mmCIF file of C-alpha atoms in Angstrom:
data_model
loop_
_atom_site.group_PDB
_atom_site.id
_atom_site.type_symbol
_atom_site.label_atom_id
_atom_site.label_comp_id
_atom_site.label_asym_id
_atom_site.label_seq_id
_atom_site.Cartn_x
_atom_site.Cartn_y
_atom_site.Cartn_z
ATOM 1 C CA MET Y 1 -3.461 3.569 -44.536
ATOM 2 C CA LYS Y 2 -7.166 4.086 -45.128
ATOM 3 C CA LYS Y 3 -8.040 1.005 -43.081
ATOM 4 C CA TRP Y 4 -6.172 2.447 -40.052
ATOM 5 C CA PHE Y 5 -7.817 5.866 -40.311
ATOM 6 C CA PRO Y 6 -10.922 4.997 -38.208
ATOM 7 C CA THR Y 7 -8.724 3.490 -35.494
ATOM 8 C CA ILE Y 8 -6.440 6.525 -35.384
ATOM 9 C CA LEU Y 9 -9.480 8.817 -35.218
ATOM 10 C CA VAL Y 10 -10.896 6.884 -32.268
ATOM 11 C CA VAL Y 11 -7.567 7.035 -30.447
ATOM 12 C CA LEU Y 12 -7.339 10.800 -30.982
ATOM 13 C CA VAL Y 13 -10.863 11.277 -29.639
ATOM 14 C CA LEU Y 14 -10.016 9.198 -26.551
ATOM 15 C CA ILE Y 15 -6.813 11.175 -25.928
ATOM 16 C CA ILE Y 16 -8.629 14.513 -26.271
ATOM 17 C CA GLY Y 17 -11.390 13.260 -23.962
ATOM 18 C CA TRP Y 18 -8.877 12.075 -21.358
ATOM 19 C CA VAL Y 19 -7.010 15.402 -21.409
ATOM 20 C CA TYR Y 20 -10.267 17.308 -20.951
ATOM 21 C CA ALA Y 21 -11.391 15.057 -18.111
ATOM 22 C CA ALA Y 22 -8.050 15.417 -16.377
ATOM 23 C CA SER Y 23 -8.236 19.220 -16.667
ATOM 24 C CA GLN Y 24 -11.615 19.125 -14.967
ATOM 25 C CA ASN Y 25 -10.274 17.041 -12.033
ATOM 26 C CA TYR Y 26 -12.534 14.115 -12.924
ATOM 27 C CA PHE Y 27 -9.822 11.650 -11.906
ATOM 28 C CA ARG Y 28 -9.083 13.252 -8.559
ATOM 29 C CA GLU Y 29 -10.785 12.171 -5.399
ATOM 30 C CA GLU Y 30 -12.903 14.921 -3.940
ATOM 31 C CA GLU Y 31 -11.468 16.262 -0.718
ATOM 32 C CA ALA Y 32 -13.442 15.169 2.279
ATOM 33 C CA GLU Y 33 -15.529 18.038 3.564
ATOM 34 C CA LYS Y 34 -14.294 19.234 6.929
ATOM 35 C CA VAL Y 35 -16.727 18.594 9.767
ATOM 36 C CA LYS Y 36 -16.799 21.073 12.640
ATOM 37 C CA LEU Y 37 -16.148 19.403 15.962
ATOM 38 C CA LEU Y 38 -18.766 21.327 17.930
ATOM 39 C CA GLY Y 39 -20.870 22.945 15.226
ATOM 40 C CA ILE Y 40 -21.174 26.257 17.060
ATOM 41 C CA GLN Y 41 -20.003 29.865 16.814
ATOM 42 C CA SER Y 42 -17.901 31.503 19.511
ATOM 43 C CA GLY Y 43 -20.779 33.909 20.144
ATOM 44 C CA ASP Y 44 -23.012 30.959 21.077
ATOM 45 C CA ILE Y 45 -20.986 30.223 24.215
ATOM 46 C CA GLN Y 46 -22.312 31.511 27.526
ATOM 47 C CA SER Y 47 -20.079 29.725 30.040
ATOM 48 C CA ILE Y 48 -17.330 27.105 30.206
ATOM 49 C CA THR Y 49 -16.331 24.837 33.073
ATOM 50 C CA ILE Y 50 -12.831 23.352 33.065
ATOM 51 C CA HIS Y 51 -12.560 20.112 35.029
ATOM 52 C CA ASP Y 52 -9.074 19.495 36.384
ATOM 53 C CA THR Y 53 -7.784 15.976 35.813
ATOM 54 C CA PRO Y 54 -6.405 13.987 38.767
ATOM 55 C CA ALA Y 55 -2.938 14.088 37.199
ATOM 56 C CA GLY Y 56 -3.008 17.883 37.213
ATOM 57 C CA THR Y 57 -4.184 18.153 40.818
ATOM 58 C CA SER Y 58 -1.314 19.125 43.067
ATOM 59 C CA SER Y 59 -3.165 18.871 46.377
ATOM 60 C CA ALA Y 60 -6.493 17.995 47.935
ATOM 61 C CA THR Y 61 -7.214 21.669 48.579
ATOM 62 C CA LYS Y 62 -6.858 22.712 44.940
ATOM 63 C CA PRO Y 63 -10.260 23.426 43.329
ATOM 64 C CA SER Y 64 -11.338 20.659 40.957
ATOM 65 C CA THR Y 65 -13.093 23.004 38.542
ATOM 66 C CA SER Y 66 -12.763 26.489 37.110
ATOM 67 C CA GLN Y 67 -15.720 28.282 35.576
ATOM 68 C CA LEU Y 68 -15.797 31.225 33.181
ATOM 69 C CA GLU Y 69 -18.985 33.093 32.440
ATOM 70 C CA LEU Y 70 -20.012 35.829 30.027
ATOM 71 C CA LYS Y 71 -21.606 38.765 31.848
ATOM 72 C CA ASN Y 72 -22.636 41.973 30.106
ATOM 73 C CA GLY Y 73 -20.409 41.150 27.171
ATOM 74 C CA ILE Y 74 -17.304 40.550 29.336
ATOM 75 C CA TRP Y 75 -15.830 37.184 30.273
ATOM 76 C CA ASN Y 76 -15.262 36.699 33.998
ATOM 77 C CA MET Y 77 -13.941 33.844 36.101
ATOM 78 C CA VAL Y 78 -16.518 32.985 38.737
ATOM 79 C CA GLU Y 79 -14.966 29.800 40.155
ATOM 80 C CA PRO Y 80 -12.851 29.225 42.155
ATOM 81 C CA LYS Y 81 -12.445 33.022 42.456
ATOM 82 C CA ASP Y 82 -13.051 36.056 40.298
ATOM 83 C CA TYR Y 83 -9.459 36.054 39.057
ATOM 84 C CA PRO Y 84 -8.555 38.654 36.395
ATOM 85 C CA LEU Y 85 -8.494 37.170 32.895
ATOM 86 C CA ASN Y 86 -6.396 37.848 29.822
ATOM 87 C CA GLY Y 87 -9.082 38.997 27.367
ATOM 88 C CA TYR Y 88 -6.999 38.248 24.273
ATOM 89 C CA THR Y 89 -6.256 34.683 25.407
ATOM 90 C CA VAL Y 90 -9.904 34.005 26.242
ATOM 91 C CA SER Y 91 -11.057 35.329 22.848
ATOM 92 C CA SER Y 92 -8.509 33.147 21.033
ATOM 93 C CA TRP Y 93 -9.639 30.150 23.090
ATOM 94 C CA LEU Y 94 -13.284 30.647 22.127
ATOM 95 C CA ASP Y 95 -12.328 30.947 18.453
ATOM 96 C CA ALA Y 96 -10.278 27.735 18.719
ATOM 97 C CA LEU Y 97 -13.240 25.869 20.217
ATOM 98 C CA SER Y 98 -15.715 27.011 17.585
ATOM 99 C CA GLY Y 99 -13.279 26.602 14.688
ATOM 100 C CA ALA Y 100 -11.983 23.104 15.509
ATOM 101 C CA ASP Y 101 -12.427 20.444 12.809
ATOM 102 C CA GLN Y 102 -12.554 16.690 13.278
ATOM 103 C CA GLU Y 103 -10.269 14.750 10.951
ATOM 104 C CA MET Y 104 -12.031 11.381 10.954
ATOM 105 C CA VAL Y 105 -14.287 9.084 12.928
ATOM 106 C CA VAL Y 106 -12.276 6.465 14.818
ATOM 107 C CA GLU Y 107 -15.133 4.456 16.341
ATOM 108 C CA GLU Y 108 -18.855 5.131 15.991
ATOM 109 C CA LYS Y 109 -20.040 3.403 19.166
ATOM 110 C CA PRO Y 110 -17.091 3.035 21.525
ATOM 111 C CA LYS Y 111 -17.351 0.466 24.302
ATOM 112 C CA ASP Y 112 -13.904 0.880 25.836
ATOM 113 C CA LEU Y 113 -13.144 4.570 26.350
ATOM 114 C CA ASP Y 114 -10.045 3.950 28.452
ATOM 115 C CA LYS Y 115 -8.081 2.662 25.476
ATOM 116 C CA TYR Y 116 -8.504 6.091 23.901
ATOM 117 C CA GLY Y 117 -7.606 7.952 27.084
ATOM 118 C CA LEU Y 118 -11.199 9.140 27.332
ATOM 119 C CA GLY Y 119 -11.919 7.625 30.737
ATOM 120 C CA THR Y 120 -11.964 9.274 34.143
ATOM 121 C CA ASN Y 121 -8.506 10.855 33.714
ATOM 122 C CA ALA Y 122 -9.433 12.674 30.508
ATOM 123 C CA ALA Y 123 -9.579 16.458 30.220
ATOM 124 C CA LEU Y 124 -13.204 17.594 30.255
ATOM 125 C CA LEU Y 125 -14.925 20.846 29.307
ATOM 126 C CA ASP Y 126 -18.593 21.636 29.897
ATOM 127 C CA ILE Y 127 -19.657 24.279 27.373
ATOM 128 C CA GLN Y 128 -22.997 25.942 28.030
ATOM 129 C CA LEU Y 129 -24.622 27.736 25.115
ATOM 130 C CA ASN Y 130 -26.988 30.690 25.013
ATOM 131 C CA ASP Y 131 -29.946 28.332 24.505
ATOM 132 C CA ASN Y 132 -28.976 26.482 27.735
ATOM 133 C CA ARG Y 133 -27.688 23.425 25.901
ATOM 134 C CA VAL Y 134 -24.535 21.935 27.423
ATOM 135 C CA ILE Y 135 -21.849 20.304 25.292
ATOM 136 C CA LYS Y 136 -19.441 17.933 27.022
ATOM 137 C CA LEU Y 137 -16.060 17.882 25.294
ATOM 138 C CA THR Y 138 -13.685 15.105 26.371
ATOM 139 C CA ILE Y 139 -10.046 15.116 25.237
ATOM 140 C CA GLY Y 140 -8.092 11.871 25.337
ATOM 141 C CA GLY Y 141 -4.732 10.454 24.324
ATOM 142 C CA GLN Y 142 -2.596 10.571 21.206
ATOM 143 C CA LEU Y 143 -3.239 8.517 18.087
ATOM 144 C CA PRO Y 144 -0.427 6.104 17.124
ATOM 145 C CA ALA Y 145 0.750 8.522 14.419
ATOM 146 C CA ASP Y 146 1.108 11.163 17.182
ATOM 147 C CA ASP Y 147 -0.353 13.913 14.997
ATOM 148 C CA ALA Y 148 -3.867 13.844 16.463
ATOM 149 C CA ARG Y 149 -5.753 13.272 19.709
ATOM 150 C CA TYR Y 150 -8.816 11.197 20.493
ATOM 151 C CA VAL Y 151 -11.828 13.388 21.250
ATOM 152 C CA ARG Y 152 -15.471 12.765 22.072
ATOM 153 C CA VAL Y 153 -18.373 15.212 22.047
ATOM 154 C CA ASP Y 154 -21.162 14.254 24.454
ATOM 155 C CA SER Y 155 -21.879 10.516 23.972
ATOM 156 C CA GLY Y 156 -21.023 10.565 20.275
ATOM 157 C CA PRO Y 157 -18.332 8.696 18.355
ATOM 158 C CA VAL Y 158 -14.621 8.850 19.094
ATOM 159 C CA VAL Y 159 -13.038 11.193 16.543
ATOM 160 C CA ALA Y 160 -9.539 12.389 15.743
ATOM 161 C CA VAL Y 161 -8.565 16.053 16.026
ATOM 162 C CA GLN Y 162 -5.169 17.439 15.087
ATOM 163 C CA THR Y 163 -2.769 17.830 18.012
ATOM 164 C CA GLU Y 164 -2.088 21.456 17.078
ATOM 165 C CA VAL Y 165 -5.812 22.228 17.299
ATOM 166 C CA ILE Y 166 -6.082 20.510 20.675
ATOM 167 C CA SER Y 167 -3.158 22.543 22.026
ATOM 168 C CA ASN Y 168 -5.261 25.669 21.452
ATOM 169 C CA ILE Y 169 -8.319 24.110 23.123
ATOM 170 C CA GLU Y 170 -6.895 22.301 26.146
ATOM 171 C CA ARG Y 171 -6.327 25.307 28.384
ATOM 172 C CA SER Y 172 -5.781 25.325 32.126
ATOM 173 C CA ARG Y 173 -7.073 27.999 34.459
ATOM 174 C CA HIS Y 174 -3.620 29.564 34.695
ATOM 175 C CA ASP Y 175 -3.366 29.762 30.892
ATOM 176 C CA LEU Y 176 -6.354 32.118 30.861
ATOM 177 C CA LEU Y 177 -5.346 34.386 33.715
ATOM 178 C CA ASP Y 178 -3.812 37.805 33.373
ATOM 179 C CA THR Y 179 -0.389 36.974 34.851
ATOM 180 C CA THR Y 180 1.316 40.347 34.286
ATOM 181 C CA PRO Y 181 0.640 42.881 37.056
ATOM 182 C CA PHE Y 182 2.184 45.892 35.292
ATOM 183 C CA ASN Y 183 -0.341 47.289 32.844
ATOM 184 C CA LEU Y 184 1.635 49.614 30.614
ATOM 185 C CA ASP Y 185 2.256 50.317 26.949
ATOM 186 C CA GLU Y 186 5.686 51.348 25.670
ATOM 187 C CA ALA Y 187 4.063 53.804 23.256
ATOM 188 C CA ASN Y 188 2.148 55.547 26.068
ATOM 189 C CA VAL Y 189 4.687 55.649 28.895
ATOM 190 C CA THR Y 190 6.108 59.091 29.700
ATOM 191 C CA SER Y 191 7.846 58.246 32.964
ATOM 192 C CA LEU Y 192 8.704 55.437 35.380
ATOM 193 C CA GLU Y 193 9.806 56.148 38.940
ATOM 194 C CA TRP Y 194 11.173 53.310 41.076
ATOM 195 C CA GLU Y 195 11.721 53.759 44.805
ATOM 196 C CA GLY Y 196 13.159 50.681 46.478
ATOM 197 C CA GLU Y 197 15.519 49.422 49.146
ATOM 198 C CA ALA Y 198 18.366 48.698 46.738
ATOM 199 C CA ALA Y 199 17.845 51.383 44.110
ATOM 200 C CA THR Y 200 15.961 54.538 43.230
ATOM 201 C CA TRP Y 201 15.689 55.800 39.686
ATOM 202 C CA MET Y 202 13.507 57.812 37.329
ATOM 203 C CA LEU Y 203 13.060 57.261 33.621
ATOM 204 C CA LYS Y 204 11.484 60.235 31.889
ATOM 205 C CA SER Y 205 10.688 61.195 28.316
ATOM 206 C CA SER Y 206 10.295 64.541 26.597
ATOM 207 C CA LEU Y 207 9.104 65.281 23.105
ATOM 208 C CA GLU Y 208 10.121 68.679 21.811
ATOM 209 C CA GLU Y 209 8.118 70.256 19.022
ATOM 210 C CA ASP Y 210 10.954 70.079 16.485
ATOM 211 C CA ALA Y 211 12.197 66.657 17.618
ATOM 212 C CA ALA Y 212 11.605 63.614 15.418
ATOM 213 C CA GLU Y 213 11.334 61.201 18.349
ATOM 214 C CA GLN Y 214 11.080 61.045 22.117
ATOM 215 C CA LYS Y 215 14.195 61.842 24.117
ATOM 216 C CA TRP Y 216 14.754 59.846 27.301
ATOM 217 C CA THR Y 217 16.635 60.602 30.470
ATOM 218 C CA LEU Y 218 17.533 58.270 33.314
ATOM 219 C CA ASN Y 219 18.094 60.174 36.576
ATOM 220 C CA GLY Y 220 18.554 63.296 34.472
ATOM 221 C CA GLU Y 221 21.151 61.830 32.095
ATOM 222 C CA VAL Y 222 20.280 61.300 28.417
ATOM 223 C CA ILE Y 223 20.090 57.651 27.324
ATOM 224 C CA GLU Y 224 19.357 55.888 24.059
ATOM 225 C CA ALA Y 225 15.683 55.399 23.191
ATOM 226 C CA ALA Y 226 16.360 51.664 22.699
ATOM 227 C CA ASP Y 227 17.584 51.396 26.309
ATOM 228 C CA ALA Y 228 14.487 53.187 27.589
ATOM 229 C CA VAL Y 229 12.149 50.910 25.624
ATOM 230 C CA SER Y 230 14.122 47.882 26.850
ATOM 231 C CA LEU Y 231 13.661 48.940 30.467
ATOM 232 C CA ILE Y 232 9.933 49.551 29.997
ATOM 233 C CA GLY Y 233 9.573 46.170 28.294
ATOM 234 C CA LYS Y 234 11.445 44.411 31.096
ATOM 235 C CA ILE Y 235 8.986 45.806 33.625
ATOM 236 C CA LYS Y 236 5.936 45.156 31.444
ATOM 237 C CA ASN Y 237 6.806 41.500 30.786
ATOM 238 C CA LEU Y 238 7.345 40.477 34.397
ATOM 239 C CA SER Y 239 4.788 37.775 35.151
ATOM 240 C CA THR Y 240 3.773 35.341 37.864
ATOM 241 C CA ALA Y 241 3.814 31.568 37.646
ATOM 242 C CA ASP Y 242 1.139 31.227 40.336
ATOM 243 C CA ASP Y 243 -2.478 32.191 40.798
ATOM 244 C CA VAL Y 244 -3.047 35.753 41.917
ATOM 245 C CA ARG Y 245 -4.445 36.455 45.380
ATOM 246 C CA LYS Y 246 -6.704 39.033 46.891
ATOM 247 C CA ALA Y 247 -4.452 41.739 48.307
ATOM 248 C CA SER Y 248 -6.590 41.780 51.453
ATOM 249 C CA GLU Y 249 -5.437 38.225 52.220
ATOM 250 C CA LEU Y 250 -1.864 39.369 52.863
ATOM 251 C CA LYS Y 251 -1.175 40.093 56.542
ATOM 252 C CA GLY Y 252 1.773 41.772 58.272
ATOM 253 C CA THR Y 253 3.263 43.031 55.014
ATOM 254 C CA VAL Y 254 6.568 44.903 54.720
ATOM 255 C CA PRO Y 255 7.072 47.520 51.935
ATOM 256 C CA ARG Y 256 9.864 46.706 49.444
ATOM 257 C CA PHE Y 257 9.337 49.162 46.580
ATOM 258 C CA THR Y 258 6.887 51.394 44.740
ATOM 259 C CA LEU Y 259 6.725 51.928 40.994
ATOM 260 C CA SER Y 260 4.897 54.986 39.664
ATOM 261 C CA VAL Y 261 3.946 54.727 35.982
ATOM 262 C CA GLU Y 262 2.832 57.824 34.104
ATOM 263 C CA GLN Y 263 1.156 57.252 30.742
ATOM 264 C CA THR Y 264 -0.709 59.350 28.204
ATOM 265 C CA VAL Y 265 -4.016 57.629 27.476
ATOM 266 C CA ASN Y 266 -6.536 59.227 25.098
ATOM 267 C CA GLY Y 267 -4.713 62.524 25.427
ATOM 268 C CA GLU Y 268 -4.808 62.542 29.229
ATOM 269 C CA SER Y 269 -2.011 61.895 31.704
ATOM 270 C CA VAL Y 270 -2.695 58.892 33.949
ATOM 271 C CA THR Y 271 -0.483 57.791 36.850
ATOM 272 C CA ASP Y 272 -0.647 54.296 38.362
ATOM 273 C CA VAL Y 273 1.248 53.281 41.489
ATOM 274 C CA TYR Y 274 2.274 49.653 42.063
ATOM 275 C CA ARG Y 275 3.498 48.486 45.471
ATOM 276 C CA GLY Y 276 5.884 45.631 46.196
ATOM 277 C CA LEU Y 277 5.366 43.905 49.546
ATOM 278 C CA THR Y 278 6.747 40.909 51.412
ATOM 279 C CA VAL Y 279 5.339 38.877 54.272
ATOM 280 C CA PRO Y 280 7.581 37.623 57.115
ATOM 281 C CA SER Y 281 6.891 33.960 56.340
ATOM 282 C CA GLU Y 282 8.033 34.325 52.695
ATOM 283 C CA PRO Y 283 10.943 36.804 52.620
ATOM 284 C CA ASP Y 284 12.131 35.645 49.175
ATOM 285 C CA GLN Y 285 8.782 36.309 47.542
ATOM 286 C CA ILE Y 286 7.530 39.758 46.624
ATOM 287 C CA TRP Y 287 3.862 40.482 46.095
ATOM 288 C CA VAL Y 288 3.066 43.188 43.561
ATOM 289 C CA ILE Y 289 -0.175 45.003 44.395
ATOM 290 C CA THR Y 290 -2.157 46.448 41.485
ATOM 291 C CA PRO Y 291 -3.020 50.183 41.541
ATOM 292 C CA ASP Y 292 -6.635 49.469 42.504
ATOM 293 C CA GLY Y 293 -5.368 47.632 45.607
ATOM 294 C CA GLN Y 294 -7.384 44.530 44.729
ATOM 295 C CA TRP Y 295 -4.921 41.921 43.460
ATOM 296 C CA ALA Y 296 -1.556 40.604 44.624
ATOM 297 C CA TYR Y 297 0.824 38.941 42.159
ATOM 298 C CA SER Y 298 3.493 36.617 43.497
ATOM 299 C CA MET Y 299 6.805 37.554 41.873
ATOM 300 C CA ASP Y 300 10.246 36.015 42.015
ATOM 301 C CA THR Y 301 12.627 38.263 43.958
ATOM 302 C CA ALA Y 302 15.487 37.660 41.514
ATOM 303 C CA SER Y 303 13.410 38.852 38.539
ATOM 304 C CA LEU Y 304 12.373 42.036 40.303
ATOM 305 C CA LYS Y 305 15.930 42.665 41.476
ATOM 306 C CA GLU Y 306 17.119 42.408 37.879
ATOM 307 C CA ALA Y 307 14.538 45.007 36.825
ATOM 308 C CA GLU Y 308 15.451 47.197 39.792
ATOM 309 C CA GLN Y 309 19.156 47.129 38.898
ATOM 310 C CA PHE Y 310 18.655 47.331 35.122
ATOM 311 C CA PRO Y 311 19.536 51.055 34.956
ATOM 312 C CA ASN Y 312 23.014 50.138 36.250
ATOM 313 C CA SER Y 313 23.518 47.887 33.251
ATOM 314 C CA ILE Y 314 22.619 50.810 30.974
ATOM 315 C CA LYS Y 315 25.208 53.009 32.707
ATOM 316 C CA ASN Y 316 27.844 50.271 32.495
ATOM 317 C CA SER Y 317 27.069 49.758 28.832
ATOM 318 C CA ASP Y 318 27.342 53.495 28.128
ATOM 319 C CA THR Y 319 30.608 53.707 30.085
ATOM 320 C CA ALA Y 320 32.117 50.803 28.174
ATOM 321 C CA SER Y 321 30.983 52.347 24.901
ATOM 322 C CA SER Y 322 32.515 55.717 25.779
ATOM 323 C CA THR Y 323 35.763 54.055 26.863
ATOM 324 C CA GLY Y 324 35.923 52.183 23.588
ATOM 325 C CA LYS Y 325 35.371 55.349 21.558
ATOM 326 C CA ASN Y 326 38.032 57.234 23.503
ATOM 327 C CA ALA Y 327 40.468 54.367 22.977
ATOM 328 C CA ASP Y 328 39.750 54.440 19.247
ATOM 329 C CA LYS Y 329 40.372 58.166 19.145
ATOM 330 C CA GLY Y 330 43.649 57.738 21.003
ATOM 331 C CA THR Y 331 44.789 55.058 18.593
ATOM 332 C CA SER Y 332 43.862 57.038 15.522
ATOM 333 C CA SER Y 333 45.734 60.123 16.761
ATOM 334 C CA LYS Y 334 49.051 58.291 17.033
#
């Protein structure tokens, strides 16, 4: 036994050493440090130009580029027109650009860019920084594994970037626009008044001092708060699938409806009036004019008709509910 003692002691020391090393992650490969794709902060960006790809060009008259620029702390679209932007979407886009990581280097000095989809048909962004440097970001095709896209920054190597990250970066002009003409907040709305060809209605709220929540009436009849919020949400979420136009470009318009929205903002009552118009050449399309009279949003007639007639569905629902309750009462009394 004595002759085996040194051997056993050595084995014990090795086991203890191995356990300690394992606990300290000595046998694990160090995770590769993430490399930022652009190496910038969102606050470094002064302007961005989106170059439309030929595949995304619907006609020869469509502008080939769209440019956004930061002016006095506010992002504006300056090309092709000063379209209104969705501030939240633009902010998220900038964060996605600055926060993007590259997964790996595919080819250091690429000679054939077309095989990566980085040729003339690739999506291209020109990003100008505050120091006047311009970064050219080119987005190509999918990797064979389909979980990443080929990307190139300036004339650097071809790298891989996760597809999910690219989906937050590769934005079209329409993605960044404010596509909802009705600017209202369910929590602030105190009344909606619709005057149209097919229907006229008024939704109004009142908050009594002793009441726990707002009470709503539709054309003077009390309705459930959930129905009122649903109606407001239906109006708020109406959006256009097309670019907005200058309202002054519409000629020979015919009035279709007006929507007056009263809201309490910062303790003050504010009323905005939206107008719905048609033009003789497009009778199935309604243009919603913003309260400032500047912008016209192309809206589908069917969607607006649904919103216009929505109060009828509330009445029908209430009638059916009342009928059901009365029937239950009749059954229980027998």
